[in-house]
Coordinates of C-alpha atoms (C1' of nucleotides) in Angstrom, one line a residue:
Chain A
M1 CA 0.0 0.0 0.0
M2 CA 1.2 3.5 -0.8
A3 CA 2.0 5.6 2.2
P4 CA 0.8 9.2 2.4
G5 CA 3.0 11.5 0.5
I6 CA 3.3 15.2 0.5
L7 CA 4.0 17.3 -2.5
Y8 CA 5.5 20.7 -2.1
G9 CA 5.2 23.9 -4.0
G10 CA 1.9 25.4 -4.8
S11 CA -0.3 26.9 -7.4
S12 CA -2.9 29.4 -6.6
N13 CA -5.3 27.0 -5.0
F14 CA -3.2 24.1 -4.4
D15 CA -2.8 23.4 -0.7
G16 CA 0.3 21.4 -0.9
V17 CA -1.0 17.9 -0.3
F18 CA -2.4 15.6 -2.9
T19 CA -5.1 13.3 -2.0
Q20 CA -4.6 9.6 -2.5
K21 CA -6.6 9.7 -5.7
Q22 CA -4.6 12.5 -7.0
R23 CA -1.3 10.8 -6.2
D24 CA -2.5 7.6 -7.8
V25 CA -3.4 9.3 -10.9
F26 CA -0.3 11.4 -10.9
S27 CA 2.1 8.5 -10.2
S28 CA 0.5 6.4 -12.8
S29 CA 0.9 8.9 -15.6
T30 CA 3.6 11.6 -15.5
A31 CA 5.3 11.5 -12.2
P32 CA 8.6 9.9 -11.5
K33 CA 8.4 6.7 -9.6
G34 CA 9.6 6.1 -6.1
H35 CA 10.5 8.6 -3.5
L36 CA 11.2 11.3 -6.0
G37 CA 7.7 10.8 -7.3
S38 CA 6.2 12.2 -4.2
L39 CA 8.5 15.1 -4.3
F40 CA 7.5 16.2 -7.7
A41 CA 5.9 19.6 -7.4
P42 CA 3.3 20.7 -10.0
A43 CA 4.6 24.3 -9.5
S44 CA 7.3 25.7 -7.4
S45 CA 7.8 29.3 -8.6
S46 CA 5.3 30.9 -6.3
S47 CA 6.0 28.8 -3.4
N48 CA 6.1 30.7 -0.1
F49 CA 6.8 27.7 1.9
L50 CA 10.0 26.5 3.2
G51 CA 10.1 23.2 1.5
S52 CA 11.4 19.9 2.4
S53 CA 13.3 20.7 5.6
S54 CA 10.1 22.1 7.1
M55 CA 8.3 18.8 6.8
V56 CA 11.0 16.7 8.5
S57 CA 10.7 15.9 12.1
F58 CA 14.2 16.1 13.6
R59 CA 13.3 13.9 16.5
G60 CA 15.9 11.2 16.8
V61 CA 18.1 12.6 14.0
N62 CA 21.7 12.9 15.0
G63 CA 21.1 11.4 18.3
G64 CA 18.5 13.8 19.7
K65 CA 15.7 16.3 19.3
R66 CA 16.5 19.3 17.1
S67 CA 14.6 22.5 17.2
F68 CA 12.5 23.2 14.1
F69 CA 13.8 26.8 14.0
D70 CA 17.4 25.7 14.4
S71 CA 17.2 23.8 11.1
F72 CA 16.9 27.0 9.1
D73 CA 20.1 28.4 10.5
Q74 CA 22.2 25.6 9.4
D75 CA 22.7 25.9 5.7
D76 CA 25.7 23.7 5.9
N77 CA 23.5 20.9 6.7
E78 CA 20.9 21.5 4.0
A79 CA 22.2 18.7 1.9
D80 CA 22.0 16.3 4.8
E81 CA 18.5 17.4 5.7
L82 CA 17.5 17.0 2.1
G83 CA 19.0 13.6 2.1
E84 CA 17.1 12.8 5.3
Y85 CA 14.0 14.2 3.8
L86 CA 14.4 12.2 0.7
H87 CA 14.8 9.2 2.9
Q88 CA 11.6 10.0 4.8
A89 CA 9.6 11.5 1.9
E90 CA 7.0 8.9 2.1
K91 CA 6.9 8.6 5.8
K92 CA 4.5 10.3 8.0
R93 CA 6.4 12.9 10.0
R94 CA 5.5 14.5 13.2
L95 CA 5.7 18.2 13.8
T96 CA 8.5 19.4 16.0
D97 CA 7.9 20.5 19.6
N98 CA 8.4 24.0 18.6
Q99 CA 5.9 23.8 15.8
V100 CA 3.4 22.2 18.0
Q101 CA 3.9 24.8 20.7
F102 CA 3.4 27.6 18.2
L103 CA 0.2 26.0 16.9
E104 CA -1.0 25.4 20.4
K105 CA -0.6 29.0 21.3
S106 CA -2.4 30.0 18.2
F107 CA -5.2 27.6 18.9
G108 CA -5.5 29.0 22.4
E109 CA -6.1 32.4 20.9
E110 CA -8.7 31.2 18.4
N111 CA -9.6 27.7 17.6
K112 CA -11.1 28.5 14.2
L113 CA -8.7 29.2 11.3
E114 CA -9.4 31.9 8.9
P115 CA -7.6 31.6 5.5
E116 CA -5.2 34.5 6.2
R117 CA -4.1 33.1 9.5
K118 CA -3.6 29.7 8.0
V119 CA -1.3 31.1 5.3
Q120 CA 0.5 33.2 8.0
L121 CA 1.0 30.3 10.3
A122 CA 2.2 28.1 7.3
K123 CA 4.8 30.7 6.5
E124 CA 6.0 31.1 10.0
L125 CA 6.2 27.4 10.6
G126 CA 7.3 26.4 7.1
L127 CA 4.5 24.0 6.8
Q128 CA 1.8 23.7 4.1
P129 CA -1.4 25.5 4.7
R130 CA -3.1 22.2 4.3
Q131 CA -1.1 20.8 7.3
I132 CA -2.1 23.8 9.4
A133 CA -5.7 23.2 8.6
I134 CA -5.4 19.5 9.4
W135 CA -3.7 20.2 12.6
F136 CA -6.4 22.6 13.7
Q137 CA -9.1 20.2 12.7
N138 CA -7.5 17.4 14.7
R139 CA -6.9 19.7 17.5
R140 CA -10.6 20.8 17.6
A141 CA -11.6 17.1 17.7
R142 CA -9.3 16.5 20.6
W143 CA -10.6 19.6 22.4
K144 CA -14.1 18.4 21.8
T145 CA -13.4 15.0 23.3
K146 CA -11.8 16.6 26.4
Q147 CA -14.6 18.9 26.8
L148 CA -17.1 16.0 26.7
E149 CA -15.2 14.2 29.4
K150 CA -15.1 17.4 31.5
D151 CA -18.8 17.9 31.1
Y152 CA -19.4 14.3 32.0
D153 CA -17.4 14.6 35.2
E154 CA -19.1 17.8 36.2
L155 CA -22.5 16.3 35.7
R156 CA -21.6 13.2 37.5
N157 CA -20.3 15.3 40.5
R158 CA -23.5 17.3 40.6
Y159 CA -25.5 14.1 40.5
D160 CA -23.6 12.6 43.4
T161 CA -24.1 15.6 45.4
L162 CA -27.8 15.7 44.6
K163 CA -28.2 12.1 45.4
S164 CA -26.4 12.5 48.7
N165 CA -28.7 15.4 49.7
Y166 CA -31.6 13.4 48.7
N167 CA -30.7 10.5 50.9
N168 CA -30.1 12.8 53.8
L169 CA -33.5 14.2 53.3
L170 CA -35.0 10.8 53.2
K171 CA -33.4 9.9 56.4
E172 CA -34.5 13.1 58.0
K173 CA -38.0 12.4 56.8
E174 CA -38.0 8.9 58.3
D175 CA -36.8 10.3 61.6
L176 CA -39.6 12.9 61.7
R177 CA -42.1 10.3 60.7
T178 CA -41.0 8.0 63.5
E179 CA -41.3 10.9 66.0
V180 CA -44.8 11.8 64.7
F181 CA -45.9 8.2 65.3
R182 CA -44.4 8.2 68.8
L183 CA -46.1 11.4 69.8
T184 CA -49.4 10.5 68.2
G185 CA -49.5 7.3 70.3
K186 CA -48.5 9.2 73.3
L187 CA -51.3 11.8 72.8
F188 CA -53.9 9.2 72.1
I189 CA -53.2 7.3 75.3
K190 CA -53.1 10.5 77.3
E191 CA -56.4 11.8 75.9
K192 CA -58.2 8.6 76.0
G193 CA -57.2 8.4 79.7
N194 CA -58.8 11.7 80.3
G195 CA -61.9 10.8 78.3
Q196 CA -61.7 14.0 76.4
L197 CA -61.0 12.9 72.9
D198 CA -63.7 12.9 70.4
L199 CA -62.3 10.5 68.0
R200 CA -65.0 10.9 65.5
D201 CA -64.1 14.5 65.1
E202 CA -60.5 13.4 64.9
H203 CA -61.4 11.0 62.2
K204 CA -63.3 13.5 60.1
H205 CA -60.6 15.9 60.3
S206 CA -58.0 13.3 59.3
N207 CA -59.9 12.2 56.3
A208 CA -60.6 15.7 55.2
L209 CA -57.0 16.6 55.3
A210 CA -55.8 13.3 53.8
K211 CA -58.1 14.1 50.8
E212 CA -56.3 17.4 50.4
T213 CA -53.0 15.7 49.9
V214 CA -52.5 16.6 46.4
V215 CA -49.3 17.7 44.8
D216 CA -48.8 21.5 44.6
P217 CA -47.9 22.1 40.9
M218 CA -45.5 24.9 41.7
S219 CA -43.3 23.3 44.3
N220 CA -44.1 19.6 43.6
V221 CA -44.6 19.2 47.3
P222 CA -47.9 17.8 48.6
A223 CA -50.3 20.7 48.9
L224 CA -51.2 19.6 52.3
V225 CA -47.7 20.1 53.5
V226 CA -47.6 23.6 51.8
K227 CA -50.9 24.4 53.4
H228 CA -49.7 23.5 56.8
Q229 CA -46.6 25.4 56.4
Q230 CA -48.6 28.5 55.6
E231 CA -51.0 28.0 58.4
D232 CA -48.3 27.3 60.8
L233 CA -46.4 30.3 59.8
S234 CA -49.5 32.6 60.0
S235 CA -50.6 31.3 63.4
A236 CA -47.4 32.7 64.9
K237 CA -48.1 30.7 68.0
S238 CA -45.6 28.8 70.0
D239 CA -47.7 25.7 69.7
V240 CA -47.0 25.3 66.0
F241 CA -44.6 22.5 66.7
D242 CA -45.9 21.7 70.1
S243 CA -46.1 18.0 70.2
E244 CA -48.8 18.2 72.9
S245 CA -51.2 20.1 70.7
P246 CA -54.1 18.0 69.3
R247 CA -54.3 20.3 66.3
Y248 CA -50.7 19.6 65.4
T249 CA -51.0 15.9 66.0
S250 CA -54.1 15.5 64.0
R251 CA -52.7 17.3 61.1
M252 CA -49.4 15.5 61.1
H253 CA -51.3 12.2 61.5
S254 CA -53.6 12.9 58.7
S255 CA -50.8 13.9 56.4
V256 CA -48.8 10.8 57.1
V257 CA -51.6 8.2 57.0
D258 CA -52.1 6.5 53.9
Q259 CA -55.6 7.3 52.5
D260 CA -56.4 3.7 52.0
D261 CA -55.1 2.7 55.4
S262 CA -57.0 5.5 56.9
A263 CA -60.2 4.6 55.2
R264 CA -59.7 0.9 56.3
A265 CA -59.0 1.9 59.8
F266 CA -62.2 3.9 60.1
E267 CA -64.4 1.8 57.9
T268 CA -66.6 0.8 60.8
D269 CA -67.4 4.4 61.5
Q270 CA -68.3 5.2 57.9
S271 CA -70.4 2.2 57.4
D272 CA -72.4 2.5 60.6
S273 CA -72.9 5.9 62.1
S274 CA -74.9 4.6 64.9
Q275 CA -71.9 2.9 66.4
D276 CA -70.1 5.5 68.3
D277 CA -68.7 3.9 71.3
D278 CA -65.1 4.8 72.2
E279 CA -64.0 1.2 72.2
N280 CA -64.4 0.6 68.5
F281 CA -62.6 3.9 67.7
S282 CA -59.8 2.9 70.1
K283 CA -59.4 -0.4 68.3
N284 CA -59.4 1.3 64.9
M285 CA -56.8 3.9 66.1
L286 CA -54.6 1.2 67.5
S287 CA -54.8 -0.9 64.4
T288 CA -54.0 2.2 62.3
A289 CA -51.0 2.9 64.4
N290 CA -49.8 -0.7 64.1
L291 CA -50.3 -0.7 60.4
L292 CA -48.3 2.5 60.1
G293 CA -45.7 1.3 62.3
K294 CA -45.3 -1.9 60.3
D295 CA -45.2 -0.1 57.1
A296 CA -42.8 2.5 58.2
D297 CA -40.4 1.7 55.4
D298 CA -43.0 2.2 52.8
D299 CA -42.7 5.3 50.8
Y300 CA -44.6 8.3 51.8
P301 CA -47.5 9.2 51.2
A302 CA -50.3 7.9 50.0
T303 CA -51.6 10.0 47.3
S304 CA -53.1 8.6 44.2
S305 CA -50.7 10.5 42.1
N306 CA -48.0 8.0 43.0
L307 CA -45.6 10.7 44.1
S308 CA -43.2 10.6 47.0
Y309 CA -43.0 13.2 49.6
F310 CA -40.5 15.2 47.5
G311 CA -42.6 15.0 44.4
F312 CA -40.3 12.5 42.7
P313 CA -42.0 9.6 41.0
V314 CA -41.4 6.7 43.3
E315 CA -39.7 4.7 40.7
D316 CA -37.2 7.5 40.1
Q317 CA -35.9 7.5 43.6
G318 CA -32.8 5.6 42.6
F319 CA -32.1 8.2 39.9
G320 CA -32.3 5.5 37.5
F321 CA -31.7 7.7 34.5
W322 CA -28.1 7.7 35.3
T323 CA -26.2 4.6 34.5
Y324 CA -22.7 3.6 35.3
Chain B
dT1 C1' 13.7 -6.7 21.3
dT2 C1' 9.0 -7.1 20.7
dG3 C1' 4.2 -6.9 21.3
dT4 C1' 0.6 -3.8 22.4
dG5 C1' -1.7 0.4 23.5
dT6 C1' -1.9 5.4 22.7
dT7 C1' -1.1 9.6 20.1
dT8 C1' -0.5 12.1 16.0
dT9 C1' -0.9 13.1 11.2
dA10 C1' -3.5 12.5 7.3
dT11 C1' -7.4 10.8 4.2
dT12 C1' -12.1 10.1 2.9
dG13 C1' -16.8 11.0 2.4
dC14 C1' -20.5 13.7 3.6
dC15 C1' -22.7 18.0 4.8
dT16 C1' -23.4 23.1 5.0
dC17 C1' -22.7 27.6 3.5
dC18 C1' -22.0 31.2 0.4
Chain C
dG1 C1' -19.8 24.2 -7.4
dG2 C1' -16.0 25.2 -4.5
dA3 C1' -14.4 25.8 0.2
dG4 C1' -14.3 24.4 4.7
dG5 C1' -15.9 21.7 8.7
dC6 C1' -16.7 17.3 10.9
dA7 C1' -16.9 12.3 11.9
dA8 C1' -14.8 8.1 11.1
dT9 C1' -10.9 5.9 10.0
dA10 C1' -6.1 4.5 8.4
dA11 C1' -1.5 4.3 9.4
dA12 C1' 2.9 6.0 11.1
dA13 C1' 5.2 7.3 15.2
dC14 C1' 5.8 6.8 19.8
dA15 C1' 5.7 4.9 24.8
dC16 C1' 6.2 1.3 27.6
dA17 C1' 5.9 -3.1 29.9
dA18 C1' 7.6 -7.8 29.8

DNA sequence: TTGTGTTTTATTGCCTCC
DNA sequence: GGAGGCAATAAAACACAA
């Protein structure tokens, strides 16, 4: 197979590099064969470019790296360099460190290459404009890849942080929920002991509030929670978070209780209004408390919209959209 | 020294823009 | 229709472990 070869010199719109097709055509018709064939320039009179030596990487030549710019100060070595070049004419040659450095600097200033700048850089570096264009193109591709990796890392960090916060909130929620259950039970026992608790009113209130538990479209938080927040704020009373307050307890209870469970627990009351003895209500309350305690790991709450406390779809809690 | 993985240079084909 | 950009790819050059 024919290795890539570069032809030097230039006509008005010739970039300095023939395509494989062009080379094939050329070499099969008029061009000399072999290494010299790839050196055959279609026009050299108008060439602004520095020619063969510019294309040779001096890495490893004469036992070490040689500066690209140094090469132009050593006319004595031109013959040697030409010989070296002739030897490497059909090899792919890397740019020197200085050339790359120069190009990097230019790329840093502007990663797009206007024609004037391309020609200017080609002159300064002794390369073909086509090579400059290719270098910029490849450099843009590398930059894009790096940028993608960077963006990925950034997104992943943000995701990790978000997930961590979410898990912390979940834990906090569980703790609060446990506390509510504990205090509810305590209150129930206390008020039942005093014979002051009208559990039917409590039940009505609970059901009414539970039915209000729909998601607030603005905040994605259950509207009941929003409503309670607003009420609690406006009341400006010290009993807002007073665990001994029946009002607080009933609200928290109703917002926590699953609607279905709640309905089940108070089914007797709804089906037969004549039955109003405290004992039945006591049993229902206790069974509700047991049910809730047993299902403490279940996701909150209990709205038909299948949304968790934070407004996330339950199935999304694992942030399943992100895969590793 | 050699095999292998990575980087760099260059080509090809397709697309868009003027 | 030509110029230039980009994605995909080839292939040479390079790095490095065994």
